[in-house]
Amino acid sequence: MIKHWQSMQDYKCFFLNSKVSFDSSERTRLHTDLWIPWQKLHLFDTDIAMGVLLPFYSSTGRPAKNQPQILRSFILFFLLVSMGLTPPSLTLWVSRLSHDRVLAALIGCPPDSLPPLGSYFDFMDRLWIHAATDLYSRKKLLPASWNSSRPDRPNGKHQKAVERSINITERIVSRILNHKEILFNFEARLQAFFYHVAVLPSIRCGVIPSAPLTVSGDGTAVHTHANSRGKHTKEQRSSLSPEELSTAPRHYSDPDASWGWDSALDKYYFGYTLFQLSCYNSSLCTDVPLLLRFTSAKRHDSVSFLTAFQEMEKHMPGLSVKNMCLDSAMDNMPTYRLLKERGISAFIDLNTKCGRPKIIPDTIRIDKNGTPLCDAGLPMVPNGQDRRTGYLMWRCPFGKDHGSKCSRICSNAKYGRVIKTRPEWDIRLYTDVPRGTEAYKRIYRQRTATERINNRILNDYRLHHMMIHRKDHYSFYATMIGICIHLDARFKQQTAV
């Protein structure tokens, strides 16, 4: 149970009273280095978080104390990490709070009643649905071959590894369309928490447009600092020979991690894949994440997107998505079918390995985007749709100047030859907004929002530098960073007025 939840009003009163006792150097520091983090903390409403967290605490037993203070401490920690004002270590941060009354006041705690480090980890555990396993036990020994398998090395540079499971995207889409749950959503609490404390407030203040959204999705490699080969116990090292040690079971500090292929670095890595959905605010020129999830490093992005999409529908009902921008890893027919069923326009980069669809008549020549080519070999221009038949119309690229600028006599019509295509031929090639057009390119450019978000999480907020293990800790840290990115956007919105 929660003994006392410090409301936002109580927090502000506490901080103002604490500020009276600050000396001149502490006041100067508060209004210089700590000014921006201070203002961002005031934008984070812990009262909203209370409604989400209460069901995860028992109504009996020893009461939990300082829960809003712990939450503010996490947020302030990551804000200062992003500014280079504190090392990326939670242990060092908790120790620093006990010697810095300004930082202690910012999180809403007197220096003599700060929460210990163990309370931070207990707070993390509240927001994770733990599987029934003892993998994380310090005494648990696993086989020497644990998580040693690697995905097949792709052919060519900057290519992603191929998904080994055949037709897995087809099976997942079938489950989604049949309203069946995708199992093992251990981060469900984190995603619901993130939606209520970060996404919804950003929708209310206009950082996320309330109108239909253009959402982008992408995955990035997260390298863990754990030893992929595990570690033997002292008893094993003292009693076993070198030959026996090579095959003996060992302890793994990060048993959830696995081997994957980093297409950016063109090498294998040991860790996870962070897959996230995000959107771009054109008026503020800023990006904000909508959903974050960690998956196995060997998992293909096409599978990660489908599970993330199902979780977005389940945990984030307030989002109205109009366009979905994805890279070529998600270029498969089940994904197009799912988006079409949901009334979402697909903007997905084509995978050149898929080739020309057999259903398109041989009399029509097309380019890599599916755009018909005229007799001169030039891409034709969209010319509307015949609503009666459903055909898409394509005309000569020269338009009414066809007769004077084109040397080919392909037709006596004023606009030259007209070709008709049907979207049903291939919903992958003939999308709602025709590929190759300026309208398509303008919307698809928003996909870079995910790349910028990935860079902010891994580098600006230094997730890659934090010595953490286990999927649940990575997921929690990424969620806290996502909240900070929303606070960054809201602060930018306020200062831009």
Short mmCIF file of C-alpha atoms in Angstrom, two decimals, residues 214-217 322-328 330 336 339 344-350 431-435 437-445 447:
data_model
loop_
_atom_site.label_atom_id
_atom_site.label_comp_id
_atom_site.label_asym_id
_atom_site.label_seq_id
_atom_site.Cartn_x
_atom_site.Cartn_y
_atom_site.Cartn_z
CA THR A 214 1.34 10.28 -39.26
CA VAL A 215 3.16 7.64 -37.21
CA SER A 216 6.62 6.26 -37.94
CA GLY A 217 8.18 3.02 -36.73
CA LYS A 322 -3.97 8.17 -40.59
CA ASN A 323 -0.57 7.38 -42.13
CA MET A 324 2.08 4.80 -41.18
CA CYS A 325 5.68 5.34 -42.35
CA LEU A 326 8.03 2.33 -42.22
CA ASP A 327 11.27 1.19 -43.84
CA SER A 328 11.76 -1.72 -46.25
CA MET A 330 8.27 -4.03 -43.00
CA TYR A 336 -0.26 -3.81 -45.98
CA LEU A 339 -3.10 -1.30 -42.36
CA ILE A 344 -4.43 3.53 -42.43
CA SER A 345 -2.46 4.66 -45.49
CA ALA A 346 0.81 2.74 -45.84
CA PHE A 347 4.06 4.57 -46.62
CA ILE A 348 6.60 1.75 -46.70
CA ASP A 349 9.89 1.74 -48.58
CA LEU A 350 9.99 -1.06 -51.13
CA THR A 431 -0.94 2.62 -52.25
CA ASP A 432 -3.60 5.21 -51.34
CA VAL A 433 -1.11 7.98 -52.11
CA PRO A 434 0.74 6.97 -55.31
CA ARG A 435 4.40 6.19 -54.86
CA THR A 437 4.63 11.61 -56.09
CA GLU A 438 5.52 14.75 -54.14
CA ALA A 439 2.65 14.07 -51.72
CA TYR A 440 4.06 10.60 -51.00
CA LYS A 441 7.61 11.92 -50.51
CA ARG A 442 6.43 14.75 -48.23
CA ILE A 443 4.67 12.34 -45.87
CA TYR A 444 7.35 9.65 -46.02
CA ARG A 445 10.03 12.15 -44.96
CA ARG A 447 9.85 8.56 -41.03
#
